[in-house]
Short mmCIF file of C-alpha atoms (C1' of nucleotides) and ligand atoms in Angstrom, two decimals:
data_model
loop_
_atom_site.label_atom_id
_atom_site.label_comp_id
_atom_site.label_asym_id
_atom_site.label_seq_id
_atom_site.Cartn_x
_atom_site.Cartn_y
_atom_site.Cartn_z
CA MET A 380 4.20 3.53 27.27
CA ASP A 381 5.31 6.50 29.35
CA THR A 382 7.30 8.92 27.32
CA SER A 383 10.10 10.88 28.89
CA GLY A 384 9.66 14.60 29.25
CA SER A 385 12.53 15.29 26.90
CA GLU A 386 10.77 13.37 24.11
CA LEU A 387 7.51 15.14 24.77
CA SER A 388 9.27 18.46 24.49
CA VAL A 389 10.09 17.53 20.89
CA LEU A 390 6.37 17.22 20.21
CA SER A 391 5.63 20.40 22.11
CA ALA A 392 8.21 22.36 20.14
CA ALA A 393 7.04 20.99 16.80
CA LEU A 394 3.38 21.77 17.46
CA LYS A 395 4.02 25.17 19.00
CA GLY A 396 6.29 26.08 16.12
CA ALA A 397 3.52 25.33 13.65
CA GLY A 398 0.82 26.99 15.74
CA ILE A 399 -0.98 23.70 16.29
CA ARG A 400 -2.77 22.63 19.46
CA MET A 401 -1.39 20.14 21.95
CA THR A 402 -4.22 17.68 22.51
CA HIS A 403 -4.53 14.52 24.59
CA GLN A 404 -4.86 12.49 21.42
CA ARG A 405 -1.71 13.90 19.87
CA ILE A 406 0.26 13.31 23.06
CA GLU A 407 -0.88 9.71 23.31
CA VAL A 408 -0.24 8.93 19.66
CA PHE A 409 3.21 10.46 19.99
CA SER A 410 3.94 8.43 23.13
CA GLU A 411 2.77 5.27 21.45
CA LEU A 412 5.08 5.96 18.52
CA GLN A 413 8.05 6.47 20.85
CA ALA A 414 7.27 3.24 22.69
CA SER A 415 6.88 1.31 19.46
CA HIS A 416 9.60 -0.73 17.85
CA GLY A 417 10.25 -1.14 14.18
CA HIS A 418 7.75 0.33 11.75
CA PRO A 419 4.31 0.45 13.34
CA SER A 420 1.14 0.36 11.30
CA VAL A 421 -1.80 2.69 11.84
CA THR A 422 -3.77 -0.13 13.45
CA GLU A 423 -0.97 -0.96 15.86
CA ILE A 424 -0.81 2.64 17.03
CA TYR A 425 -4.59 2.84 17.24
CA GLU A 426 -4.87 -0.31 19.36
CA GLY A 427 -2.10 0.85 21.66
CA VAL A 428 -3.51 4.31 22.26
CA ARG A 429 -6.99 2.88 22.76
CA LYS A 430 -5.89 1.26 26.02
CA ARG A 431 -5.42 4.70 27.53
CA LEU A 432 -7.91 6.68 25.44
CA PRO A 433 -10.71 4.19 24.76
CA SER A 434 -12.80 6.72 22.88
CA ILE A 435 -10.19 7.73 20.30
CA SER A 436 -11.31 7.19 16.72
CA PRO A 437 -9.30 5.63 13.89
CA ASP A 438 -9.83 8.82 11.94
CA THR A 439 -7.97 10.81 14.57
CA VAL A 440 -5.05 8.40 14.46
CA TYR A 441 -4.87 8.66 10.68
CA ARG A 442 -5.11 12.43 10.86
CA THR A 443 -2.50 12.67 13.57
CA LEU A 444 -0.02 10.41 11.82
CA ARG A 445 -0.44 12.45 8.66
CA LEU A 446 0.23 15.60 10.68
CA PHE A 447 3.31 14.12 12.33
CA SER A 448 4.60 13.10 8.89
CA GLU A 449 4.20 16.66 7.64
CA LEU A 450 6.05 17.92 10.70
CA GLY A 451 8.86 15.45 10.05
CA LEU A 452 8.35 13.65 13.37
CA ILE A 453 7.91 10.36 11.54
CA ILE A 454 8.48 9.16 7.99
CA PRO A 455 5.87 7.18 6.11
CA HIS A 456 7.46 4.10 4.67
CA SER A 457 7.54 4.41 0.89
CA SER A 458 4.29 5.05 -0.85
CA THR A 459 1.65 5.97 1.67
CA SER A 460 -0.70 5.92 -1.28
CA SER A 461 -2.82 2.85 -0.74
CA VAL A 462 -2.46 1.48 -4.23
CA THR A 463 -0.04 -1.26 -5.12
CA ARG A 464 2.22 -0.38 -8.01
CA PHE A 465 4.45 -2.61 -10.08
CA ASP A 466 7.76 -2.09 -11.78
CA VAL A 467 7.79 -3.47 -15.29
CA ASN A 468 11.47 -2.62 -15.57
CA VAL A 469 13.17 -5.48 -13.77
CA HIS A 470 16.66 -4.21 -14.53
CA GLU A 471 18.60 -2.63 -11.72
CA HIS A 472 17.65 1.03 -11.31
CA HIS A 473 16.78 3.58 -8.66
CA HIS A 474 13.75 5.62 -7.64
CA PHE A 475 12.83 9.16 -6.81
CA VAL A 476 9.54 8.99 -4.90
CA CYS A 477 7.46 12.15 -4.54
CA THR A 478 6.15 12.50 -1.00
CA ARG A 479 3.29 14.68 -2.22
CA CYS A 480 1.79 12.95 -5.25
CA SER A 481 3.56 9.60 -4.66
CA ARG A 482 4.67 9.36 -8.26
CA ILE A 483 7.81 7.33 -8.86
CA PHE A 484 10.61 8.35 -11.22
CA ASP A 485 13.32 5.98 -12.44
CA PHE A 486 16.97 6.80 -12.73
CA THR A 487 20.38 5.17 -12.97
CA SER A 488 23.57 6.72 -11.72
CA SER A 489 27.02 6.43 -13.22
CA SER A 490 28.55 7.40 -9.89
CA ILE A 491 27.07 4.58 -7.82
CA ASP A 492 26.19 1.81 -10.32
CA PRO A 493 26.67 -1.06 -10.06
CA LEU A 494 25.43 -0.77 -6.50
CA GLU A 495 26.71 -3.48 -4.21
CA VAL A 496 24.84 -4.96 -1.28
CA PRO A 497 26.29 -3.83 2.06
CA ARG A 498 27.57 -6.65 4.25
CA GLU A 499 25.21 -5.49 7.03
CA ALA A 500 22.13 -6.20 4.89
CA GLU A 501 23.06 -9.78 4.07
CA SER A 502 22.58 -10.93 7.65
CA PHE A 503 18.81 -10.45 7.41
CA GLY A 504 18.25 -13.14 4.82
CA GLU A 505 18.51 -13.87 1.12
CA VAL A 506 18.99 -10.68 -0.90
CA GLN A 507 16.98 -10.37 -4.12
CA GLY A 508 17.86 -6.84 -5.12
CA VAL A 509 19.02 -3.46 -3.94
CA GLN A 510 18.15 0.05 -4.99
CA LEU A 511 18.42 3.61 -3.90
CA GLU A 512 15.22 5.30 -2.83
CA VAL A 513 15.34 9.07 -2.90
CA ARG A 514 12.39 10.76 -1.25
CA GLY A 515 11.49 14.30 -2.16
CA ILE A 516 9.03 16.71 -3.73
CA CYS A 517 8.79 16.51 -7.51
CA ARG A 518 8.97 19.57 -9.81
CA ASP A 519 5.25 19.51 -10.54
CA CYS A 520 4.32 19.49 -6.86
CA LEU A 521 6.84 22.23 -6.10
CA ARG A 522 5.34 24.43 -8.83
CA ARG A 523 1.79 23.74 -7.66
CA GLU A 524 2.65 24.59 -4.06
CA ARG A 525 4.39 27.83 -5.06
CA THR A 526 1.39 28.88 -7.11
CA GLN A 527 -0.97 28.28 -4.21
CA GLU A 528 1.14 30.38 -1.86
CA GLU A 529 0.12 33.56 -3.70
CA MET B 246 -1.15 -2.10 -26.78
CA ASP B 247 0.13 -4.77 -29.18
CA THR B 248 3.07 -6.60 -27.77
CA SER B 249 5.81 -7.85 -30.03
CA GLY B 250 6.22 -11.57 -30.43
CA SER B 251 9.61 -11.49 -28.78
CA GLU B 252 8.14 -10.02 -25.61
CA LEU B 253 5.32 -12.55 -25.60
CA SER B 254 7.86 -15.34 -25.85
CA VAL B 255 9.21 -14.18 -22.49
CA LEU B 256 5.79 -14.79 -20.99
CA SER B 257 5.43 -18.08 -22.80
CA ALA B 258 8.79 -19.30 -21.55
CA ALA B 259 8.10 -18.21 -17.97
CA LEU B 260 4.70 -19.90 -17.84
CA LYS B 261 5.80 -23.06 -19.61
CA GLY B 262 8.82 -23.30 -17.35
CA ALA B 263 6.59 -23.22 -14.30
CA GLY B 264 3.96 -25.55 -15.78
CA ILE B 265 1.34 -22.83 -15.80
CA ARG B 266 -1.34 -22.28 -18.43
CA MET B 267 -1.19 -19.55 -21.05
CA THR B 268 -4.60 -17.89 -20.89
CA HIS B 269 -6.12 -14.93 -22.73
CA GLN B 270 -6.24 -13.00 -19.49
CA ARG B 271 -2.56 -13.56 -18.74
CA ILE B 272 -1.56 -12.56 -22.25
CA GLU B 273 -3.58 -9.35 -22.11
CA VAL B 274 -2.34 -8.36 -18.65
CA PHE B 275 1.20 -9.00 -19.82
CA SER B 276 0.70 -6.91 -22.96
CA GLU B 277 -0.80 -4.10 -20.93
CA LEU B 278 2.21 -4.14 -18.62
CA GLN B 279 4.60 -3.94 -21.57
CA ALA B 280 2.67 -1.03 -23.04
CA SER B 281 2.54 0.79 -19.75
CA HIS B 282 4.96 3.48 -18.71
CA GLY B 283 6.28 4.10 -15.25
CA HIS B 284 4.83 2.12 -12.40
CA PRO B 285 1.27 1.11 -13.19
CA SER B 286 -1.29 0.43 -10.47
CA VAL B 287 -3.62 -2.55 -10.44
CA THR B 288 -6.52 -0.34 -11.46
CA GLU B 289 -4.63 1.12 -14.40
CA ILE B 290 -3.85 -2.36 -15.71
CA TYR B 291 -7.41 -3.49 -15.09
CA GLU B 292 -8.93 -0.54 -16.97
CA GLY B 293 -6.54 -1.01 -19.86
CA VAL B 294 -7.16 -4.72 -20.27
CA ARG B 295 -10.90 -4.23 -19.94
CA LYS B 296 -11.00 -2.41 -23.29
CA ARG B 297 -10.05 -5.66 -25.00
CA LEU B 298 -11.44 -8.17 -22.49
CA PRO B 299 -14.55 -6.43 -21.11
CA SER B 300 -15.47 -9.37 -18.92
CA ILE B 301 -12.19 -9.67 -17.03
CA SER B 302 -12.58 -9.37 -13.27
CA PRO B 303 -10.43 -7.30 -10.89
CA ASP B 304 -9.72 -10.48 -9.00
CA THR B 305 -8.07 -12.01 -12.04
CA VAL B 306 -5.87 -8.95 -12.50
CA TYR B 307 -4.78 -9.11 -8.86
CA ARG B 308 -4.13 -12.82 -9.14
CA THR B 309 -2.21 -12.46 -12.38
CA LEU B 310 -0.03 -9.61 -11.13
CA ARG B 311 0.77 -11.64 -8.04
CA LEU B 312 1.74 -14.56 -10.28
CA PHE B 313 3.91 -12.38 -12.51
CA SER B 314 5.64 -11.04 -9.40
CA GLU B 315 6.42 -14.56 -8.25
CA LEU B 316 7.80 -15.37 -11.70
CA GLY B 317 9.98 -12.27 -11.57
CA LEU B 318 8.33 -10.69 -14.62
CA ILE B 319 7.49 -7.58 -12.61
CA ILE B 320 8.53 -6.21 -9.23
CA PRO B 321 5.98 -4.90 -6.73
CA HIS B 322 7.04 -1.48 -5.54
CA SER B 323 8.08 -1.63 -1.89
CA SER B 324 5.63 -3.09 0.55
CA THR B 325 2.81 -4.65 -1.38
CA SER B 326 1.21 -5.14 1.99
CA SER B 327 -1.74 -2.80 2.00
CA VAL B 328 -1.05 -1.22 5.36
CA THR B 329 0.72 2.08 5.78
CA ARG B 330 3.70 1.91 8.09
CA PHE B 331 5.71 4.70 9.67
CA ASP B 332 9.32 5.08 10.58
CA VAL B 333 9.79 6.55 14.03
CA ASN B 334 13.52 6.65 13.46
CA VAL B 335 14.04 9.79 11.41
CA HIS B 336 17.81 9.46 11.40
CA GLU B 337 19.44 8.33 8.19
CA HIS B 338 19.35 4.55 7.90
CA HIS B 339 18.57 1.80 5.43
CA HIS B 340 16.02 -0.97 5.03
CA PHE B 341 15.86 -4.65 4.33
CA VAL B 342 12.29 -5.37 3.20
CA CYS B 343 11.06 -8.96 3.20
CA THR B 344 9.15 -9.73 0.02
CA ARG B 345 7.27 -12.54 1.77
CA CYS B 346 6.08 -11.15 5.11
CA SER B 347 6.77 -7.49 4.23
CA ARG B 348 8.53 -6.86 7.53
CA ILE B 349 11.10 -4.08 7.48
CA PHE B 350 14.51 -4.31 9.14
CA ASP B 351 16.74 -1.29 9.81
CA PHE B 352 20.45 -1.15 9.28
CA THR B 353 23.29 1.28 8.83
CA SER B 354 26.43 0.57 6.87
CA SER B 355 29.94 1.74 7.60
CA SER B 356 30.92 1.10 3.99
CA ILE B 357 28.36 3.39 2.37
CA ASP B 358 27.36 5.92 5.07
CA PRO B 359 27.05 8.81 4.81
CA LEU B 360 25.17 8.11 1.58
CA GLU B 361 25.19 10.99 -0.84
CA VAL B 362 22.42 11.87 -3.28
CA PRO B 363 23.36 11.08 -6.88
CA ARG B 364 23.37 14.07 -9.21
CA GLU B 365 20.84 12.28 -11.46
CA ALA B 366 18.24 12.24 -8.69
CA GLU B 367 18.37 15.94 -7.97
CA SER B 368 16.85 16.85 -11.32
CA PHE B 369 13.48 15.42 -10.29
CA GLY B 370 12.84 17.97 -7.56
CA GLU B 371 13.70 18.83 -3.98
CA VAL B 372 15.38 15.94 -2.21
CA GLN B 373 14.27 15.20 1.36
CA GLY B 374 16.22 12.05 2.04
CA VAL B 375 17.90 9.04 0.54
CA GLN B 376 18.18 5.45 1.65
CA LEU B 377 19.10 2.05 0.44
CA GLU B 378 16.28 -0.42 0.03
CA VAL B 379 17.35 -4.03 -0.01
CA ARG B 380 14.63 -6.47 -1.03
CA GLY B 381 14.88 -10.09 -0.05
CA ILE B 382 13.51 -13.00 1.94
CA CYS B 383 14.06 -12.76 5.69
CA ARG B 384 15.51 -15.58 7.82
CA ASP B 385 12.14 -16.46 9.34
CA CYS B 386 10.46 -16.79 5.95
CA LEU B 387 13.38 -18.83 4.59
CA ARG B 388 13.12 -21.24 7.52
CA ARG B 389 9.35 -21.53 7.16
CA GLU B 390 9.60 -22.26 3.43
CA ARG B 391 12.29 -24.89 3.96
CA THR B 392 10.15 -26.62 6.60
CA GLN B 393 7.15 -26.75 4.29
CA GLU B 394 9.18 -28.32 1.49
CA GLU B 395 9.44 -31.59 3.42
"C1'" DG C 1439 -14.29 31.76 33.25
"C1'" DC C 1440 -15.58 32.88 28.20
"C1'" DC C 1441 -15.11 32.14 23.61
"C1'" DC C 1442 -14.38 30.02 19.20
"C1'" DA C 1443 -11.23 28.19 15.62
"C1'" DG C 1444 -9.51 24.08 15.48
"C1'" DA C 1445 -9.94 19.24 16.82
"C1'" DT C 1446 -12.46 15.10 17.73
"C1'" DA C 1447 -16.01 11.07 17.67
"C1'" DA C 1448 -19.40 8.83 15.37
"C1'" DT C 1449 -20.98 7.35 11.37
"C1'" DA C 1450 -21.34 6.81 6.58
"C1'" DA C 1451 -19.06 6.35 2.42
"C1'" DT C 1452 -15.39 4.99 -0.61
"C1'" DA C 1453 -11.50 2.33 -2.13
"C1'" DT C 1454 -8.73 -1.63 -2.13
"C1'" DT C 1455 -8.00 -6.43 -1.76
"C1'" DT C 1456 -9.34 -11.14 -0.76
"C1'" DC C 1457 -12.61 -15.04 -0.44
"C1'" DT C 1458 -16.26 -18.34 -2.05
"C1'" DT C 1459 -18.36 -20.86 -5.37
"C1'" DA C 1460 -20.29 -22.09 -9.69
"C1'" DT C 1461 -18.70 -22.20 -14.30
"C1'" DC C 1462 -15.39 -22.40 -17.91
"C1'" DT C 1463 -11.19 -23.71 -20.59
"C1'" DA C 1464 -6.18 -24.89 -21.91
"C1'" DG C 1465 -3.93 -28.33 -23.34
"C1'" DG C 1466 -2.65 -33.30 -22.66
"C1'" DA C 1467 -4.65 -37.94 -23.54
"C1'" DT C 1468 -7.24 -40.69 -26.59
"C1'" DA D 296 -11.03 -33.85 -33.72
"C1'" DT D 297 -13.21 -34.91 -29.38
"C1'" DC D 298 -12.93 -35.87 -24.50
"C1'" DC D 299 -11.51 -34.90 -19.97
"C1'" DT D 300 -10.10 -32.56 -15.87
"C1'" DA D 301 -6.98 -29.79 -13.03
"C1'" DG D 302 -6.42 -25.34 -13.09
"C1'" DA D 303 -8.32 -20.76 -14.11
"C1'" DT D 304 -11.92 -17.37 -14.27
"C1'" DA D 305 -16.25 -14.33 -13.28
"C1'" DA D 306 -19.46 -12.74 -10.23
"C1'" DG D 307 -20.61 -11.42 -6.10
"C1'" DA D 308 -19.94 -11.15 -1.18
"C1'" DA D 309 -16.90 -10.04 2.37
"C1'" DA D 310 -13.05 -8.21 4.72
"C1'" DT D 311 -9.77 -4.24 5.23
"C1'" DA D 312 -8.10 0.15 4.85
"C1'" DT D 313 -8.88 4.92 4.34
"C1'" DT D 314 -11.42 9.23 3.79
"C1'" DA D 315 -15.51 12.37 4.10
"C1'" DT D 316 -19.38 14.48 6.66
"C1'" DT D 317 -21.26 16.52 10.46
"C1'" DA D 318 -22.51 17.42 15.11
"C1'" DT D 319 -20.08 18.06 19.30
"C1'" DC D 320 -16.24 19.20 22.12
"C1'" DT D 321 -11.96 21.57 23.90
"C1'" DG D 322 -7.16 23.96 24.09
"C1'" DG D 323 -5.47 27.99 24.94
"C1'" DG D 324 -5.64 33.08 24.03
"C1'" DC D 325 -8.22 36.75 26.08
MN1 MN E 793 11.15 1.74 -11.43
MN1 MN E 794 13.39 2.24 9.40
ZN1 ZN E 795 4.78 15.13 -6.85
ZN1 ZN E 796 9.79 -12.44 5.97
#
DNA sequence: GCCCAGATAATAATATTTCTTATCTAGGAT
DNA sequence: ATCCTAGATAAGAAATATTATTATCTGGGC
């Protein structure tokens, strides 16, 4: 659970650079993330931090993880938006996922299709499908953010 | 909102093949999916179907979409599991996502890395990252399902 | 040490998804 | 066509996940 000083300096630099305070809560959430394996859920981080900061609230963990995502310290896995969405198009295609509004855009690509499954992926189990997932900020969100900057 | 007969025959075949009943609710959810664009959420499907079947319950929509996913008529986008997960590893890597237990496994691939962003994806906005997402059933889930079949 | 904008804890509220149970119905048997 | 029942649904409660509100607290510049 103890995070090395070099890792903490990453947090320190990121927060200082954005003019954001270095709080106990943020340090502990960051440490918990570093100590975690795989792709931790909010609850897992919350329960871990709670052992050292028993009074921390779930809200703070949510807020902090959102902040860290904005700072690029962590990456939310796919749609953070808490609604399940379905793809009616079952043919092979790829996705551009907007990290702001979480809309999903389809595309195919002449340069990479048909996309083959890397050997490394097959060792995990039975493959059902493979697709490219491009994360980014969509045109609409870019325009909206530029407008607000004025 | 009206679905062509040929599309409905896909539903009919899928249900009959699995020995599952063809109900009003399933037909309307299926039609709504066909009429939808993009990647509809459960609520969007529910609201749409409700115009024609005012008494349908959210539970039935959830249940039906889960069934359709199992039949391969639709594909749930990424982790259907309703918990947000974060990637602490911000370096470029790829994912194997288990469609049963929704666990996520990391991998890199000498054959495709570094992965470049297809030209077609750049038109949607500002690209932040790209990764391969392999969907499948992990070893643990495969073993568990084989055991239960006895 | 003082100060206060920014951050947090507690709590309530909202949103999403699943469970329980009584009722209903699709479709095979008669 | 009617009967029958396993499977399906509706309604409502419950469990989870997430966000909003507000009073209180604190990091860090002075
Ligand atoms: Mn798609
Ligand atoms: Mn990962
Ligand atoms: Zn967007
Ligand atoms: Zn699995």
